[in-house]
Coordinates of C-alpha atoms in Angstrom, one line a residue:
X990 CA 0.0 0.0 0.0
X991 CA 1.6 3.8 -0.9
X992 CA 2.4 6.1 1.5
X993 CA -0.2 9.1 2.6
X994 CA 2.3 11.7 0.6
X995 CA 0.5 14.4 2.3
X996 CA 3.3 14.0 5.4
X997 CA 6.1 14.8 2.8
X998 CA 5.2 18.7 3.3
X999 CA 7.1 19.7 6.6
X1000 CA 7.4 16.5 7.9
X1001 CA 10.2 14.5 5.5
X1002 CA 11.2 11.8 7.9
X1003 CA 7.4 10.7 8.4
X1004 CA 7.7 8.9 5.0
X1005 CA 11.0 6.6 6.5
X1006 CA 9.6 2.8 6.2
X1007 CA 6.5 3.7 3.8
X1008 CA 6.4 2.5 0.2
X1009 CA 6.0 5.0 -3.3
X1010 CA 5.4 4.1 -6.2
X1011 CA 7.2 0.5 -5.6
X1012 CA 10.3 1.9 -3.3
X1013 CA 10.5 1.4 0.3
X1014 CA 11.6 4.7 1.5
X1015 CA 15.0 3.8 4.3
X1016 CA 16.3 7.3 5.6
X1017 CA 16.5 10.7 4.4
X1018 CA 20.2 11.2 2.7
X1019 CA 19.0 15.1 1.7
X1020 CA 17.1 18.2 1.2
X1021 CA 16.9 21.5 -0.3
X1022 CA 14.6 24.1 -1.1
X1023 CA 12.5 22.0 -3.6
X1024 CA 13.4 18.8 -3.0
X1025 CA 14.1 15.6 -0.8
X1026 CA 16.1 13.0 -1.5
X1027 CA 15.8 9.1 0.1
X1028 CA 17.6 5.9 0.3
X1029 CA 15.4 3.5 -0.5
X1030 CA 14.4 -0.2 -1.9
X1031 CA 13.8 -0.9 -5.2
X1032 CA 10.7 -3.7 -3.9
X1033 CA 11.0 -5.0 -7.9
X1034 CA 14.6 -5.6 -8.2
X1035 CA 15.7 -5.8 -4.7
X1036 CA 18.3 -2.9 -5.0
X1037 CA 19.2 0.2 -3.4
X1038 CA 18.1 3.3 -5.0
X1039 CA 18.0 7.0 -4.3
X1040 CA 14.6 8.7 -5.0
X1041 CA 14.1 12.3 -5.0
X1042 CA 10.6 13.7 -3.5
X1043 CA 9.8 17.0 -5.5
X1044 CA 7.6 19.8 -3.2
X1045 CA 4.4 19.0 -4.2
X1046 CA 3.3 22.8 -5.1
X1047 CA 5.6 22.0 -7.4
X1048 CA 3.2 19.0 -8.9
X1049 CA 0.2 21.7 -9.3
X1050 CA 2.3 23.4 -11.5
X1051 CA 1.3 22.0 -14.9
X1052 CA 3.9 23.9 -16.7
X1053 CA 6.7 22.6 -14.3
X1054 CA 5.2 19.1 -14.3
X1055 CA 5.2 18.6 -18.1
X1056 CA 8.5 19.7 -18.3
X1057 CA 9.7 17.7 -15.1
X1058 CA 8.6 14.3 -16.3
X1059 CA 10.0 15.0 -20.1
X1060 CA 13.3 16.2 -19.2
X1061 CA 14.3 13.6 -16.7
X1062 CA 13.3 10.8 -19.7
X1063 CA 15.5 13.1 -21.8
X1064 CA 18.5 12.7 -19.3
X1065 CA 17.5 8.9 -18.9
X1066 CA 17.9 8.5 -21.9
X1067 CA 22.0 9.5 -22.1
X1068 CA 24.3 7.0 -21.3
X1069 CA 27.5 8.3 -20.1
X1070 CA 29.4 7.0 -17.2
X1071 CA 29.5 10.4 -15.4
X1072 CA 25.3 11.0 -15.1
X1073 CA 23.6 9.6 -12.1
X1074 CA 21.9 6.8 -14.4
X1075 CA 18.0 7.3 -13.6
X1076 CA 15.9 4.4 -14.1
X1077 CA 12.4 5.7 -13.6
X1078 CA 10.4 9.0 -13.5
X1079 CA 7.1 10.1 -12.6
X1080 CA 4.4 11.1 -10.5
X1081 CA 2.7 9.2 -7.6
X1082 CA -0.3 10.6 -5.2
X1083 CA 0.5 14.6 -6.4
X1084 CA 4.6 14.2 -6.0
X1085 CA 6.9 13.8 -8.3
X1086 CA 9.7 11.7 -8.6
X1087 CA 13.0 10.3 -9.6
X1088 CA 14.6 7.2 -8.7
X1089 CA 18.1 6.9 -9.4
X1090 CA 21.3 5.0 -9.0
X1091 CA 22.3 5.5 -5.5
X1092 CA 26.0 6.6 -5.4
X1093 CA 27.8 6.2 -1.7
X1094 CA 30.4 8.6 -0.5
X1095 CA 30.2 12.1 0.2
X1096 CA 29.4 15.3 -2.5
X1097 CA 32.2 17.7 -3.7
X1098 CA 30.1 20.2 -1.0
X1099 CA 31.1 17.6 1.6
X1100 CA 34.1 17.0 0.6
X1101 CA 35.7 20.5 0.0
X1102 CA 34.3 21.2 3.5
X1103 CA 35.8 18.1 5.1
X1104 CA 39.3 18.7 3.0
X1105 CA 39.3 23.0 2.0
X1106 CA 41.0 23.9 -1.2
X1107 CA 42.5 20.5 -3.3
X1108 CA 45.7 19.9 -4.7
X1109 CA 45.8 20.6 -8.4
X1110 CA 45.8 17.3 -10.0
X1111 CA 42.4 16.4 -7.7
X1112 CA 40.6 19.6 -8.9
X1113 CA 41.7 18.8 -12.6
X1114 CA 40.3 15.6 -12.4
X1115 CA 37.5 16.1 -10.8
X1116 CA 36.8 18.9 -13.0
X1117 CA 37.5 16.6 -16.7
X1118 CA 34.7 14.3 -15.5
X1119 CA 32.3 16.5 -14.6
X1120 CA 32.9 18.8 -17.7
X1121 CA 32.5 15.3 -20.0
X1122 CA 29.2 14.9 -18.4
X1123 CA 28.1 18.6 -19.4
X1124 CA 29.6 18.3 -22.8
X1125 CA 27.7 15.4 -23.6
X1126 CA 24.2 17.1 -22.0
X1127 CA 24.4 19.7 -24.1
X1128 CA 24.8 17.7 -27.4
X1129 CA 21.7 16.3 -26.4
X1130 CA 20.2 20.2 -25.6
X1131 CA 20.0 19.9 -22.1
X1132 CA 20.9 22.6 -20.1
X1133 CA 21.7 21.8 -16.4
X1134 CA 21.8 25.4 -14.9
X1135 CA 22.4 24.5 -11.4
X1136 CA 26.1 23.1 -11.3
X1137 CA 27.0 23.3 -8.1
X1138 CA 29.5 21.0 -5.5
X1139 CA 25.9 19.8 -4.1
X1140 CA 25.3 17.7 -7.3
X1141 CA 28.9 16.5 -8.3
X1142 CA 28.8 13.1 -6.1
X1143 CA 32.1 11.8 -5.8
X1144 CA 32.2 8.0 -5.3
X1145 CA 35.7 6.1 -5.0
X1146 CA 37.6 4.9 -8.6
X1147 CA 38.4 1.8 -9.7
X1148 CA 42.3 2.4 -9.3
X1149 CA 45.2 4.4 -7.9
X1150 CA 45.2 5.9 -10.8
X1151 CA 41.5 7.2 -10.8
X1152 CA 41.2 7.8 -7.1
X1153 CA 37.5 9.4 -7.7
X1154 CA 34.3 8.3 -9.9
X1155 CA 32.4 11.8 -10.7
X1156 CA 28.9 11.4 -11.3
X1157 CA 26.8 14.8 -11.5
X1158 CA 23.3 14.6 -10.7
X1159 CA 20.0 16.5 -10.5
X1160 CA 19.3 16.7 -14.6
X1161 CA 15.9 16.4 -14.0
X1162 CA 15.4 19.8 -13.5
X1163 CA 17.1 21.0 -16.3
X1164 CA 15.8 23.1 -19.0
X1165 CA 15.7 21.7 -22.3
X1166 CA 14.8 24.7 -24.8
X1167 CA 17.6 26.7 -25.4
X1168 CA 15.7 29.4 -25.4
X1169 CA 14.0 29.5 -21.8
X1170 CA 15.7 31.1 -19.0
X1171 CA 17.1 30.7 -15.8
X1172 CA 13.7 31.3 -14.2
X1173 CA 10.7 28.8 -13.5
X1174 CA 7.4 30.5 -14.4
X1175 CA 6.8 31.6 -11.4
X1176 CA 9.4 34.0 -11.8
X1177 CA 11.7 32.7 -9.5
X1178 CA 15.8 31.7 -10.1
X1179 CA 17.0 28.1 -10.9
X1180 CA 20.1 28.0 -10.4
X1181 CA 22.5 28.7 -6.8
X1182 CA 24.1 32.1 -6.4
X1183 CA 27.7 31.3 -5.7
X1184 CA 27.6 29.7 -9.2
X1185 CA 24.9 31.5 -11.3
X1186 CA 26.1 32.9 -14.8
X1187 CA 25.4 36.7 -15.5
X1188 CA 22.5 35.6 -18.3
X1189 CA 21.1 33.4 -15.5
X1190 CA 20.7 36.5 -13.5
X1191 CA 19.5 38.9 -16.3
X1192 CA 16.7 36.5 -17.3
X1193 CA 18.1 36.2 -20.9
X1194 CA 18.2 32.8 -22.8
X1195 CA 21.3 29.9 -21.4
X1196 CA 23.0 27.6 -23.0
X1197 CA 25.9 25.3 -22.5
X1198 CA 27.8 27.9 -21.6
X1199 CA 25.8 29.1 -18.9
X1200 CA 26.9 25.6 -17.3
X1201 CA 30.3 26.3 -18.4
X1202 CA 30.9 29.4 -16.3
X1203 CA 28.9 27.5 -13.3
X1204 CA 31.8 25.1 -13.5
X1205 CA 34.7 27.1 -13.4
X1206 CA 33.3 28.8 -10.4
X1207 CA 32.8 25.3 -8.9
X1208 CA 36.4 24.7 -10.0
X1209 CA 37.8 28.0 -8.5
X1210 CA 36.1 27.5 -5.4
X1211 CA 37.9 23.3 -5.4
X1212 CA 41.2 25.2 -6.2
X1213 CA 40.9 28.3 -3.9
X1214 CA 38.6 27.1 -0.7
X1215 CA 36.2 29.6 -1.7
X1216 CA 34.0 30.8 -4.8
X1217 CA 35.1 33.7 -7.2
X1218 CA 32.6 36.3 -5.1
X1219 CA 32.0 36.4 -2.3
X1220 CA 29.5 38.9 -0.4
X1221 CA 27.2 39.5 2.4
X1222 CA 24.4 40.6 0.6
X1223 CA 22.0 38.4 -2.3
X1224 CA 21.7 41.6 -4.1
X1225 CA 25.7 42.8 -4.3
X1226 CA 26.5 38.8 -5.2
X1227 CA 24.3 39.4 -8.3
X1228 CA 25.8 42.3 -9.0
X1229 CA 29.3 41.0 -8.7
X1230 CA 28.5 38.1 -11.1
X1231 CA 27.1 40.6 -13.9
X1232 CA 29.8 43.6 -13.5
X1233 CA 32.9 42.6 -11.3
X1234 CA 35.9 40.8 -12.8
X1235 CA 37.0 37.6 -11.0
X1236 CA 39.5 38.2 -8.4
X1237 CA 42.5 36.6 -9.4
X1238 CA 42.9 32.6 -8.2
X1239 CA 46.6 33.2 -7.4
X1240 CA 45.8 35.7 -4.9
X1241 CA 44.5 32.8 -2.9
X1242 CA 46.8 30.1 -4.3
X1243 CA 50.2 31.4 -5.1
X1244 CA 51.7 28.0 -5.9
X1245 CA 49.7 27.9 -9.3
X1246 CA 50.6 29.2 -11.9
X1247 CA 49.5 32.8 -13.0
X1248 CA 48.3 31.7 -15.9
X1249 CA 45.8 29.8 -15.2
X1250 CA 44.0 33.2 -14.4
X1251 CA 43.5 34.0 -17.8
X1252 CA 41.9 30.6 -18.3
X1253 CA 39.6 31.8 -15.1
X1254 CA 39.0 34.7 -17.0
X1255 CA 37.8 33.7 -20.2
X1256 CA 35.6 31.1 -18.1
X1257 CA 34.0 33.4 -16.1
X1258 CA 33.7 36.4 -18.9
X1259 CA 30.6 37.8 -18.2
X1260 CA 29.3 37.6 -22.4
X1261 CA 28.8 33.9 -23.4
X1262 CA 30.4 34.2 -26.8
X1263 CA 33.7 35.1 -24.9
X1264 CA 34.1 31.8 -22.5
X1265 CA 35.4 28.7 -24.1
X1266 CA 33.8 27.1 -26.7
X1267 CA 33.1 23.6 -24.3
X1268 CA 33.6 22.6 -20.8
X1269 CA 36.3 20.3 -21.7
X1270 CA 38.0 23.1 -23.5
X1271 CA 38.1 24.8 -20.7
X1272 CA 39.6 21.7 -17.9
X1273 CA 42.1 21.4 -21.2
X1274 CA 43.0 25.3 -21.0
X1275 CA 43.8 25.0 -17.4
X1276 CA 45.8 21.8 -17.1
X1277 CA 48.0 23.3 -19.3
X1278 CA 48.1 26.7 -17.5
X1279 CA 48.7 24.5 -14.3
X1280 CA 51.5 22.1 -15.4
X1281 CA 55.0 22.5 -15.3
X1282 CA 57.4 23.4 -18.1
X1283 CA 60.5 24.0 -19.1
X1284 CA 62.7 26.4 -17.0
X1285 CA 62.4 30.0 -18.7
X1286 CA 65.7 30.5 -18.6
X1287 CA 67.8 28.5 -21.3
X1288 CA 71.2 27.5 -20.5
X1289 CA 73.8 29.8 -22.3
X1290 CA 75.4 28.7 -25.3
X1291 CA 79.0 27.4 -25.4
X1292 CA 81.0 30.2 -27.3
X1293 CA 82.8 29.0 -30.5
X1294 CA 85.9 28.8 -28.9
X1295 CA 85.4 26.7 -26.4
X1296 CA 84.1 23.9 -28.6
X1297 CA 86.0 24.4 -32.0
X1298 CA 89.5 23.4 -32.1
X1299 CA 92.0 25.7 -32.2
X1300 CA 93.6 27.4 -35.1
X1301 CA 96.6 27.2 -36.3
X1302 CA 99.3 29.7 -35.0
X1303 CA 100.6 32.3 -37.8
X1304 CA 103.8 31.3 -40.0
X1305 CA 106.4 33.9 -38.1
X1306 CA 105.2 32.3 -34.4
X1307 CA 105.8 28.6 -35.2
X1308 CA 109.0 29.0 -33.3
X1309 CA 107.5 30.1 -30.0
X1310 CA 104.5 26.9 -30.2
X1311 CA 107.0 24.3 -32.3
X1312 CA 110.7 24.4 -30.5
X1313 CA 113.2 23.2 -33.2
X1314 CA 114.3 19.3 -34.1
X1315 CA 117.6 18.5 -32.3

């Protein structure tokens, strides 16, 4: 028998040990504004799944609804080993739902806050998998628009060579029209501020590249223990994403290498047409920024005497280098 849905609202943990829609609801593993998210049993399959409640005002908005339920078959429907693989998607008594592979471990939030700022190589490969993930949304128009440390769940690698698995989640509330906004149609943002790209802010159509300059804030932050702006106010953080250039990262980390702030700054230019072209174009911009080359300083040239041989003295001084026979 499903669970009386109508304790979801206020009251998340009141659906622990109740079935919906064929999952047996275990614990509450998270929450935010318009969602919650549960460990539970897949009662079909026997497996362990995470399922993600939506606020049912959400439900009674047709618009949103519609939208929800096609979008999250569109990002079913890609198979790449860096997207929370989601195996079913719907509605049940008023609330929607999503039930997806559950991935154990901790989220990049968790982690950066357990660890602060990451070594280089960790950010950069973090950073590859999740920008793969993007990439390959966007060929399929989908538009995440709230890339964020909160959905990048990082989940141990198969080697010591590939310490972390990247998955990013939460695709299924993604835009798909390239031409709708970073607002829901009830005006208000999707998206988080720490990571919100200038269009996102202004209302104007997003695309990929709205998720690209999400990312390298995401990045900065992994790199520097912080975002790019920071402010005490909602209203001056907006601003500062629209109008203030990105404080340098080697202000805050003076062991990289200053150029990887001109890769920051082409990331996080404030017109889409002048960020990189992808988001792997971008993680490829500033591994090479980041690594190590040559010395800048060449080492000086042997002058020509020192490795030619030497010339023969002039006829009248053969005495003085040749002393005569006998």
């Amino acid at each position: 028998m499903g669970a009386d849905l109508s304790q979801y609202t206020g009251r998340p943990s009141g659906l622990v040990g109740k079935q919906i829609a064929g999952y047996k609801v275990e614990r509450m593993i998270g929450r935010g504004g318009m969602a919650v998210v549960y460990c539970a049993k897949d009662l079909r399959l026997d497996r362990t799944v995470a399922i993600k409640l939506i606020a049912p005002e959400r439900a009674r908005d047709d618009t949103f609804r519609r939208r929800f339920t096609h979008e999250s078959r569109v990002a079913a429907s890609i198979e790449h080993p860096h997207i929370v693989p989601i195996f079913e998607a719907g509605e049940t008594d008023g609330v929607l739902y999503i039930a997806m592979r559950y991935v154990p471990g901790l989220d990049l939030r968790g982690l950066l806050d357990r660890e602060g700022p990451l070594p280089v190589p960790t950010a950069l490969r973090i950073a590859a998998q999740v920008a793969s993930a993007l990439d390959a949304a966007h060929e399929h128009e989908l538009v995440h628009r709230d890339v964020k440390p909160g959905n990048i769940l990082v989940a141990a690698g198969p080697d010591r060579d590939h310490p972390e698995h990247i998955y990013l989640t939460d695709f299924g509330l993604t835009k798909k029209s390239l031409s709708l906004s970073g607002f829901t149609t009830a005006g208000e943002f999707v998206g988080t501020l720490d990571y919100m790209a200038p269009e996102q802010i202004a209302g104007r159509p997003v695309d990929g590249r709205c998720d690209l300059y999400s990312l390298a804030c995401v990045v900065y932050e992994s790199l520097a223990g912080g975002p790019p702006f920071v402010r005490e106010e909602d209203a001056a953080l907006l601003w500062a994403h629209q109008y203030d250039p990105p404080p340098p990262l080697t202000e805050r980390r003076p062991d990289i290498a200053p150029t990887a702030d001109k890769v920051f700054a082409k990331a996080l230019a404030k017109v889409p047409e002048d960020r990189y072209g992808s988001c792997l174009e971008f993680v490829a911009a500033l591994r090479r920024a980041t690594e190590k080359g040559p010395p800048t300083e060449q080492r000086p040239r042997r002058v020509q005497e020192e490795t030619a041989a030497p010339p023969e003295p002039p006829e009248w001084a053969l005495p003085v280098f040749r002393p005569p026979a006998g």
